[in-house]
């Protein structure tokens, strides 16, 4: 900084310093991420200034939109009316996403916070509150809790096909709130998900869950059909899945309850079978390609593709086991029909921890 002789100081960019405006992520004290913009551009572009960035030469610019909004800015947040407070209103809240340029292939939705009224208790259908995605690749209707989850939506070709996000609220009073970050992904980006993946996870280890999962109060949502993909990391040839840890203290885990009355112990059921055949998955299931028990010696010569029931295991059993799959790319598929009662009661859905396994000379 130098004085210009008037008592004021001039801001100038240090020589050889180049700032890529709008590229680097910056964060606000409230937790949102924004993009670093020149000081005079944030408000002009409809953003909210959220503090300095680029060594004080720029402003961290947060973009937010709510009901009736039309957005093109990458990283825009779709928020509920009255944000950051909750809303108790009913009706339809719709946001339109337009591509910021033609070379956008996907939109990623990150549910930083998401709490709607949950499904009804008999068949677990979202009949009061709903979150819907239209205009892109198919996505399931969800309700309840989805904080920390994400979706990838294929945006199609061309500039003129918008993606519409809609929150419908009705029924009893409930403190609804949502903050969904919208990221536009170029066609050649390394962050682009594989085709047909609603969720796309990276890393050697991680956790996957069904929407509205909670081992105590959650309810498995009906009418679900989607794939969860895990990027195969370099030099890894198989993947192991284990049911997430359950309640501390002697209570059995409810972290995998897809079918049956989960108020009692329900054994694992496997395979497609036919309608009415015992110990098979004909209504709700998680598809794990060629699943086997990971530590069985010798390794089983046969495998199963579908697992359901109330215990996570690749064989019919009431004991949880770690399951391994060698089919690449790593992909799970979840299916839930529209009927729970009277056979299925209080199912929570699933929560699985995964660990990719390195390639060995005999694989």
Tab-separated table of C-alpha atoms in Angstrom:
chain	number	residue	atom	x	y	z
A	1	UNK	CA	0.000	0.000	0.000
A	2	UNK	CA	1.202	3.521	-0.756
A	3	UNK	CA	-0.094	6.960	0.119
A	4	UNK	CA	-1.428	9.103	-2.714
A	5	UNK	CA	-0.755	12.319	-0.824
A	6	UNK	CA	-4.367	12.853	0.228
A	7	UNK	CA	-4.201	10.825	3.400
A	8	UNK	CA	-5.773	7.795	1.750
A	9	UNK	CA	-3.924	4.621	0.856
A	10	UNK	CA	-4.103	2.885	-2.467
A	11	UNK	CA	-4.766	-0.853	-2.735
A	12	UNK	CA	-2.734	-2.359	-5.522
A	13	UNK	CA	-2.048	-5.924	-6.527
A	14	UNK	CA	1.538	-6.963	-5.790
A	15	UNK	CA	3.574	-7.386	-8.933
A	16	UNK	CA	3.577	-10.910	-10.451
A	17	UNK	CA	0.474	-11.886	-8.397
A	18	UNK	CA	-2.404	-13.297	-10.444
A	19	UNK	CA	-5.808	-13.969	-8.872
A	20	UNK	CA	-8.220	-16.232	-10.738
A	21	UNK	CA	-11.443	-14.470	-9.869
A	22	UNK	CA	-14.374	-16.804	-9.394
A	23	UNK	CA	-12.224	-19.941	-9.375
A	24	UNK	CA	-11.067	-20.467	-5.828
A	25	UNK	CA	-13.516	-21.454	-3.103
A	26	UNK	CA	-13.778	-19.193	-0.101
A	27	UNK	CA	-15.919	-19.649	2.983
A	28	UNK	CA	-18.197	-17.392	4.997
A	29	UNK	CA	-18.491	-17.373	8.772
A	30	UNK	CA	-21.998	-18.836	8.387
A	31	UNK	CA	-20.576	-21.969	6.735
A	32	UNK	CA	-21.446	-21.362	3.099
A	33	UNK	CA	-18.872	-21.537	0.325
A	34	UNK	CA	-18.552	-18.771	-2.227
A	35	UNK	CA	-16.299	-17.642	-5.046
A	36	UNK	CA	-13.718	-14.884	-4.843
A	37	UNK	CA	-14.872	-11.892	-6.890
A	38	UNK	CA	-13.489	-8.389	-7.441
A	39	UNK	CA	-14.877	-6.079	-4.759
A	40	UNK	CA	-17.205	-4.214	-7.107
A	41	UNK	CA	-18.734	-7.233	-8.876
A	42	UNK	CA	-20.376	-9.346	-6.175
A	43	UNK	CA	-23.465	-7.196	-5.608
A	44	UNK	CA	-23.755	-6.397	-9.313
A	45	UNK	CA	-24.040	-10.139	-10.018
A	46	UNK	CA	-26.674	-10.655	-7.336
A	47	UNK	CA	-24.344	-12.107	-4.734
A	48	UNK	CA	-23.973	-11.521	-0.998
A	49	UNK	CA	-20.577	-10.169	0.168
A	50	UNK	CA	-19.259	-12.418	2.943
A	51	UNK	CA	-15.867	-11.051	3.829
A	52	UNK	CA	-12.500	-10.485	2.176
A	53	UNK	CA	-10.525	-12.954	0.063
A	54	UNK	CA	-7.458	-12.871	-2.189
A	55	UNK	CA	-5.466	-11.122	0.493
A	56	UNK	CA	-8.090	-8.423	0.860
A	57	UNK	CA	-8.282	-7.564	-2.838
A	58	UNK	CA	-11.508	-9.436	-3.415
A	59	UNK	CA	-14.801	-10.311	-1.784
A	60	UNK	CA	-16.023	-13.805	-0.942
A	61	UNK	CA	-19.293	-13.777	-2.843
A	62	UNK	CA	-22.135	-16.102	-1.771
A	63	UNK	CA	-25.017	-16.789	-4.140
A	64	UNK	CA	-28.385	-17.810	-2.710
A	65	UNK	CA	-31.803	-18.260	-4.258
A	66	UNK	CA	-35.181	-19.425	-3.032
A	67	UNK	CA	-38.704	-19.905	-4.359
A	68	UNK	CA	-39.133	-18.628	-7.919
A	69	UNK	CA	-35.410	-18.162	-8.457
A	70	UNK	CA	-33.539	-18.721	-11.710
A	71	UNK	CA	-29.829	-19.409	-11.249
A	72	UNK	CA	-26.787	-19.612	-13.505
A	73	UNK	CA	-24.013	-18.961	-11.002
A	74	UNK	CA	-21.971	-22.025	-10.092
A	75	UNK	CA	-22.149	-22.811	-6.376
A	76	UNK	CA	-25.544	-21.185	-5.794
A	77	UNK	CA	-27.441	-22.313	-2.694
A	78	UNK	CA	-31.129	-23.222	-2.900
A	79	UNK	CA	-32.498	-22.231	0.504
A	80	UNK	CA	-35.882	-22.297	2.197
A	81	UNK	CA	-37.878	-19.087	2.690
A	82	UNK	CA	-36.874	-17.345	5.901
A	83	UNK	CA	-33.369	-18.890	5.722
A	84	UNK	CA	-31.384	-19.374	7.960
A	85	UNK	CA	-34.460	-19.868	10.164
A	86	UNK	CA	-36.873	-22.687	9.395
A	87	UNK	CA	-40.181	-22.231	7.645
A	88	UNK	CA	-43.583	-23.657	8.490
A	89	UNK	CA	-45.244	-22.607	5.252
A	90	UNK	CA	-46.972	-24.960	2.859
A	91	UNK	CA	-47.133	-24.854	-0.898
A	92	UNK	CA	-44.649	-25.276	-3.737
A	93	UNK	CA	-41.161	-23.752	-3.839
A	94	UNK	CA	-39.422	-24.074	-7.199
A	95	UNK	CA	-35.936	-23.192	-8.427
A	96	UNK	CA	-34.769	-23.242	-12.063
A	97	UNK	CA	-31.141	-24.099	-12.863
A	98	UNK	CA	-29.770	-22.876	-16.191
A	99	UNK	CA	-26.376	-23.939	-17.522
A	100	UNK	CA	-23.708	-21.292	-17.117
A	101	UNK	CA	-22.280	-22.439	-20.483
A	102	UNK	CA	-23.102	-25.233	-22.988
A	103	UNK	CA	-20.268	-27.527	-21.843
A	104	UNK	CA	-22.054	-28.541	-18.634
A	105	UNK	CA	-22.911	-32.246	-18.410
A	106	UNK	CA	-23.995	-32.697	-14.783
A	107	UNK	CA	-25.328	-30.826	-11.803
A	108	UNK	CA	-24.313	-31.942	-8.319
A	109	UNK	CA	-26.675	-31.194	-5.437
A	110	UNK	CA	-25.085	-31.188	-1.983
A	111	UNK	CA	-27.604	-31.296	0.846
A	112	UNK	CA	-25.681	-29.203	3.367
A	113	UNK	CA	-28.831	-29.147	5.455
A	114	UNK	CA	-32.132	-30.784	4.612
A	115	UNK	CA	-35.063	-31.439	6.927
A	116	UNK	CA	-38.624	-31.951	5.681
A	117	UNK	CA	-41.544	-33.775	7.217
A	118	UNK	CA	-40.878	-37.508	6.889
A	119	UNK	CA	-42.907	-40.205	5.148
A	120	UNK	CA	-46.130	-41.628	6.529
A	121	UNK	CA	-45.639	-44.578	8.882
A	122	UNK	CA	-47.572	-47.350	7.098
A	123	UNK	CA	-46.030	-47.562	3.607
A	124	UNK	CA	-43.270	-44.940	4.061
A	125	UNK	CA	-44.477	-42.767	1.179
A	126	UNK	CA	-43.605	-39.059	1.020
A	127	UNK	CA	-47.187	-37.815	0.885
A	128	UNK	CA	-46.953	-34.483	2.756
A	129	UNK	CA	-43.509	-33.073	1.963
A	130	UNK	CA	-41.511	-33.878	-1.164
A	131	UNK	CA	-38.257	-32.859	-2.860
A	132	UNK	CA	-38.362	-33.447	-6.610
A	133	UNK	CA	-35.885	-33.018	-9.455
A	134	UNK	CA	-37.161	-32.676	-13.021
A	135	UNK	CA	-35.636	-31.838	-16.394
A	136	UNK	CA	-32.557	-34.057	-15.996
A	137	UNK	CA	-31.881	-37.734	-15.377
A	138	UNK	CA	-34.367	-39.552	-13.118
A	139	UNK	CA	-34.030	-38.936	-9.384
A	140	UNK	CA	-36.130	-40.408	-6.568
A	141	UNK	CA	-38.591	-38.274	-4.639
A	142	UNK	CA	-37.273	-37.842	-1.104
A	143	UNK	CA	-38.452	-36.373	2.200
A	144	UNK	CA	-37.396	-36.438	5.839
A	145	UNK	CA	-33.672	-35.945	6.434
A	146	UNK	CA	-30.904	-35.890	3.815
A	147	UNK	CA	-28.256	-33.727	5.494
A	148	UNK	CA	-24.805	-34.663	4.221
A	149	UNK	CA	-26.124	-36.541	1.174
A	150	UNK	CA	-25.782	-35.602	-2.490
A	151	UNK	CA	-27.199	-36.264	-5.958
A	152	UNK	CA	-25.731	-36.096	-9.452
A	153	UNK	CA	-28.178	-35.106	-12.191
A	154	UNK	CA	-27.306	-35.499	-15.874
A	155	UNK	CA	-28.031	-32.154	-17.499
A	156	UNK	CA	-28.441	-33.338	-21.080
A	157	UNK	CA	-27.063	-31.743	-24.216
A	158	UNK	CA	-27.530	-28.169	-25.306
A	159	UNK	CA	-28.107	-24.920	-23.493
A	160	UNK	CA	-31.888	-24.739	-23.281
A	161	UNK	CA	-32.929	-27.634	-21.032
A	162	UNK	CA	-33.260	-26.326	-17.448
A	163	UNK	CA	-33.261	-28.513	-14.342
A	164	UNK	CA	-36.067	-27.760	-11.895
A	165	UNK	CA	-35.818	-28.321	-8.144
A	166	UNK	CA	-39.164	-28.351	-6.337
A	167	UNK	CA	-40.001	-28.594	-2.649
A	168	UNK	CA	-43.679	-29.323	-1.950
A	169	UNK	CA	-44.855	-28.899	1.634
A	170	UNK	CA	-48.287	-29.720	3.021
A	171	UNK	CA	-49.961	-31.276	6.008
A	172	UNK	CA	-49.154	-30.685	9.682
A	173	UNK	CA	-46.944	-28.019	11.156
A	174	UNK	CA	-43.232	-28.847	10.856
A	175	UNK	CA	-40.017	-26.753	11.042
A	176	UNK	CA	-38.785	-27.250	7.471
A	177	UNK	CA	-35.370	-26.095	6.342
A	178	UNK	CA	-33.006	-26.767	3.472
A	179	UNK	CA	-29.728	-25.484	2.057
A	180	UNK	CA	-28.702	-27.278	-1.134
A	181	UNK	CA	-25.502	-26.293	-2.930
A	182	UNK	CA	-25.680	-26.493	-6.726
A	183	UNK	CA	-22.439	-27.261	-8.575
A	184	UNK	CA	-22.302	-27.298	-12.371
A	185	UNK	CA	-19.839	-29.883	-13.691
A	186	UNK	CA	-18.206	-29.515	-17.134
A	187	UNK	CA	-18.263	-32.531	-19.438
A	188	UNK	CA	-14.516	-33.110	-19.216
A	189	UNK	CA	-14.129	-32.505	-15.482
A	190	UNK	CA	-12.470	-35.114	-13.279
A	191	UNK	CA	-15.335	-34.570	-10.814
A	192	UNK	CA	-17.881	-35.872	-13.347
A	193	UNK	CA	-19.713	-38.979	-12.131
A	194	UNK	CA	-20.028	-42.152	-14.169
A	195	UNK	CA	-23.144	-42.483	-16.291
A	196	UNK	CA	-26.278	-43.484	-14.373
A	197	UNK	CA	-24.923	-42.767	-10.884
A	198	UNK	CA	-27.238	-40.788	-8.637
A	199	UNK	CA	-24.511	-40.773	-5.993
A	200	UNK	CA	-20.776	-40.885	-6.681
A	201	UNK	CA	-18.252	-41.424	-3.908
A	202	UNK	CA	-14.479	-41.189	-4.134
A	203	UNK	CA	-11.708	-42.406	-1.866
A	204	UNK	CA	-10.435	-45.749	-0.643
A	205	UNK	CA	-12.924	-45.769	2.241
A	206	UNK	CA	-16.178	-44.050	3.090
A	207	UNK	CA	-19.819	-44.445	4.045
A	208	UNK	CA	-23.015	-44.789	1.997
A	209	UNK	CA	-26.575	-44.423	3.297
A	210	UNK	CA	-30.109	-44.483	2.007
A	211	UNK	CA	-32.040	-41.229	2.139
A	212	UNK	CA	-33.755	-40.510	5.480
A	213	UNK	CA	-31.662	-43.168	7.197
A	214	UNK	CA	-31.480	-42.965	10.972
A	215	UNK	CA	-31.095	-46.064	13.177
A	216	UNK	CA	-33.540	-44.689	15.780
A	217	UNK	CA	-36.140	-42.512	14.061
A	218	UNK	CA	-35.580	-42.885	10.329
A	219	UNK	CA	-37.874	-44.648	7.889
A	220	UNK	CA	-36.788	-46.290	4.678
A	221	UNK	CA	-38.388	-44.323	1.838
A	222	UNK	CA	-40.624	-46.147	-0.624
A	223	UNK	CA	-40.471	-45.748	-4.402
A	224	UNK	CA	-36.676	-45.654	-4.652
A	225	UNK	CA	-34.621	-46.790	-7.647
A	226	UNK	CA	-31.083	-45.483	-8.016
A	227	UNK	CA	-27.403	-46.418	-8.185
A	228	UNK	CA	-24.637	-45.522	-5.728
A	229	UNK	CA	-21.227	-45.577	-7.393
A	230	UNK	CA	-17.767	-45.629	-5.843
A	231	UNK	CA	-14.820	-44.616	-7.989
A	232	UNK	CA	-12.311	-47.449	-8.302
A	233	UNK	CA	-9.055	-46.021	-7.017
A	234	UNK	CA	-5.750	-46.899	-8.677
A	235	UNK	CA	-4.448	-50.404	-7.875
A	236	UNK	CA	-7.620	-51.486	-6.035
A	237	UNK	CA	-9.470	-54.549	-7.319
A	238	UNK	CA	-12.275	-55.326	-4.852
A	239	UNK	CA	-14.417	-53.619	-2.241
A	240	UNK	CA	-15.709	-54.671	1.169
A	241	UNK	CA	-18.939	-53.461	2.772
A	242	UNK	CA	-19.806	-53.658	6.474
A	243	UNK	CA	-22.991	-52.504	8.204
A	244	UNK	CA	-22.334	-49.287	10.121
A	245	UNK	CA	-21.845	-49.653	13.890
A	246	UNK	CA	-25.152	-49.830	15.747
A	247	UNK	CA	-26.251	-48.510	19.118
A	248	UNK	CA	-23.766	-48.773	21.931
A	249	UNK	CA	-24.730	-51.207	24.678
A	250	UNK	CA	-26.068	-54.649	23.690
A	251	UNK	CA	-28.822	-53.417	21.385
A	252	UNK	CA	-28.704	-55.054	17.989
A	253	UNK	CA	-27.802	-52.913	15.020
A	254	UNK	CA	-30.599	-51.439	12.911
A	255	UNK	CA	-28.246	-50.116	10.282
A	256	UNK	CA	-29.464	-52.590	7.645
A	257	UNK	CA	-33.222	-53.145	7.780
A	258	UNK	CA	-34.783	-53.335	4.323
A	259	UNK	CA	-37.587	-55.859	4.737
A	260	UNK	CA	-39.486	-57.761	7.398
A	261	UNK	CA	-40.599	-56.509	10.813
A	262	UNK	CA	-37.439	-54.853	12.096
A	263	UNK	CA	-38.764	-54.613	15.650
A	264	UNK	CA	-37.464	-58.172	15.918
A	265	UNK	CA	-34.378	-59.838	14.466
A	266	UNK	CA	-34.817	-60.485	10.757
A	267	UNK	CA	-32.191	-62.625	9.051
A	268	UNK	CA	-30.444	-61.698	5.837
A	269	UNK	CA	-32.239	-62.768	2.695
A	270	UNK	CA	-30.476	-63.029	-0.644
A	271	UNK	CA	-31.107	-63.471	-4.362
A	272	UNK	CA	-34.003	-62.557	-6.591
A	273	UNK	CA	-36.043	-65.749	-6.414
A	274	UNK	CA	-39.708	-65.597	-7.359
A	275	UNK	CA	-42.644	-63.910	-5.685
A	276	UNK	CA	-43.368	-65.724	-2.435
A	277	UNK	CA	-40.215	-67.846	-2.413
A	278	UNK	CA	-38.592	-67.962	1.036
A	279	UNK	CA	-35.465	-65.997	1.958
A	280	UNK	CA	-35.299	-64.079	-1.316
A	281	UNK	CA	-35.557	-60.405	-2.254
A	282	UNK	CA	-38.600	-59.724	-4.417
A	283	UNK	CA	-39.772	-56.309	-3.137
A	284	UNK	CA	-37.016	-54.184	-1.565
A	285	UNK	CA	-33.314	-54.906	-1.969
A	286	UNK	CA	-29.768	-53.638	-2.228
A	287	UNK	CA	-27.937	-54.994	-5.247
A	288	UNK	CA	-24.282	-55.826	-4.527
A	289	UNK	CA	-22.767	-57.456	-7.641
A	290	UNK	CA	-21.521	-60.996	-6.920
A	291	UNK	CA	-21.474	-60.547	-3.140
A	292	UNK	CA	-19.635	-63.045	-0.957
A	293	UNK	CA	-18.680	-63.198	2.717
A	294	UNK	CA	-15.257	-61.561	2.835
A	295	UNK	CA	-13.507	-63.757	5.400
A	296	UNK	CA	-14.930	-67.176	4.557
A	297	UNK	CA	-12.155	-69.689	3.902
A	298	UNK	CA	-12.160	-71.092	1.401
A	299	UNK	CA	-14.015	-68.333	-0.460
A	300	UNK	CA	-17.479	-69.407	-1.573
A	301	UNK	CA	-17.700	-70.639	-5.164
A	302	UNK	CA	-21.076	-68.960	-5.724
A	303	UNK	CA	-22.250	-65.419	-5.073
A	304	UNK	CA	-25.442	-63.384	-4.729
A	305	UNK	CA	-26.488	-60.057	-6.251
A	306	UNK	CA	-29.365	-58.992	-4.013
A	307	UNK	CA	-29.395	-58.602	-0.224
A	308	UNK	CA	-32.433	-57.683	1.870
A	309	UNK	CA	-34.014	-58.614	5.197
A	310	UNK	CA	-32.784	-57.147	8.467
A	311	UNK	CA	-29.185	-58.393	8.658
A	312	UNK	CA	-26.305	-57.546	6.316
A	313	UNK	CA	-24.809	-60.772	5.022
A	314	UNK	CA	-24.244	-62.393	1.612
A	315	UNK	CA	-25.794	-65.627	2.893
A	316	UNK	CA	-29.044	-66.376	4.714
A	317	UNK	CA	-28.094	-65.724	8.331
A	318	UNK	CA	-28.944	-63.707	11.442
A	319	UNK	CA	-25.279	-62.738	11.947
A	320	UNK	CA	-23.854	-59.587	10.361
A	321	UNK	CA	-20.811	-60.209	8.144
A	322	UNK	CA	-18.491	-58.161	5.969
A	323	UNK	CA	-19.324	-58.635	2.294
A	324	UNK	CA	-16.886	-58.394	-0.628
A	325	UNK	CA	-17.466	-57.706	-4.329
A	326	UNK	CA	-14.843	-57.945	-7.081
A	327	UNK	CA	-17.034	-56.549	-9.865
A	328	UNK	CA	-15.740	-53.258	-11.250
A	329	UNK	CA	-16.712	-50.458	-11.495
A	330	UNK	CA	-17.963	-50.559	-7.901
A	331	UNK	CA	-21.701	-49.902	-7.879
A	332	UNK	CA	-24.668	-50.543	-5.592
A	333	UNK	CA	-28.291	-50.331	-6.713
A	334	UNK	CA	-31.151	-49.703	-4.282
A	335	UNK	CA	-34.763	-50.608	-5.004
A	336	UNK	CA	-37.792	-50.096	-2.783
A	337	UNK	CA	-41.355	-50.575	-3.985
A	338	UNK	CA	-44.440	-48.642	-2.881
A	339	UNK	CA	-45.714	-51.120	-0.254
A	340	UNK	CA	-44.454	-51.825	3.264
A	341	UNK	CA	-47.427	-52.957	5.371
A	342	UNK	CA	-48.285	-55.495	6.582
A	343	UNK	CA	-45.091	-57.535	5.962
A	344	UNK	CA	-42.495	-54.787	6.361
A	345	UNK	CA	-42.607	-52.713	9.553
A	346	UNK	CA	-40.309	-49.918	10.809
A	347	UNK	CA	-37.507	-50.542	8.331
A	348	UNK	CA	-34.776	-47.903	8.567
A	349	UNK	CA	-32.935	-48.459	5.292
A	350	UNK	CA	-29.190	-49.002	5.195
A	351	UNK	CA	-25.876	-47.540	6.256
A	352	UNK	CA	-22.690	-49.249	5.042
A	353	UNK	CA	-19.012	-48.509	5.502
A	354	UNK	CA	-16.843	-49.452	2.525
A	355	UNK	CA	-13.120	-50.111	2.138
A	356	UNK	CA	-11.509	-50.798	-1.226
A	357	UNK	CA	-9.055	-53.701	-1.252
A	358	UNK	CA	-5.718	-53.556	-3.090
A	359	UNK	CA	-4.991	-55.807	-6.031
A	360	UNK	CA	-2.882	-58.881	-5.329
A	361	UNK	CA	-1.037	-61.235	-7.616
A	362	UNK	CA	-3.781	-63.857	-7.447
A	363	UNK	CA	-6.628	-61.522	-8.456
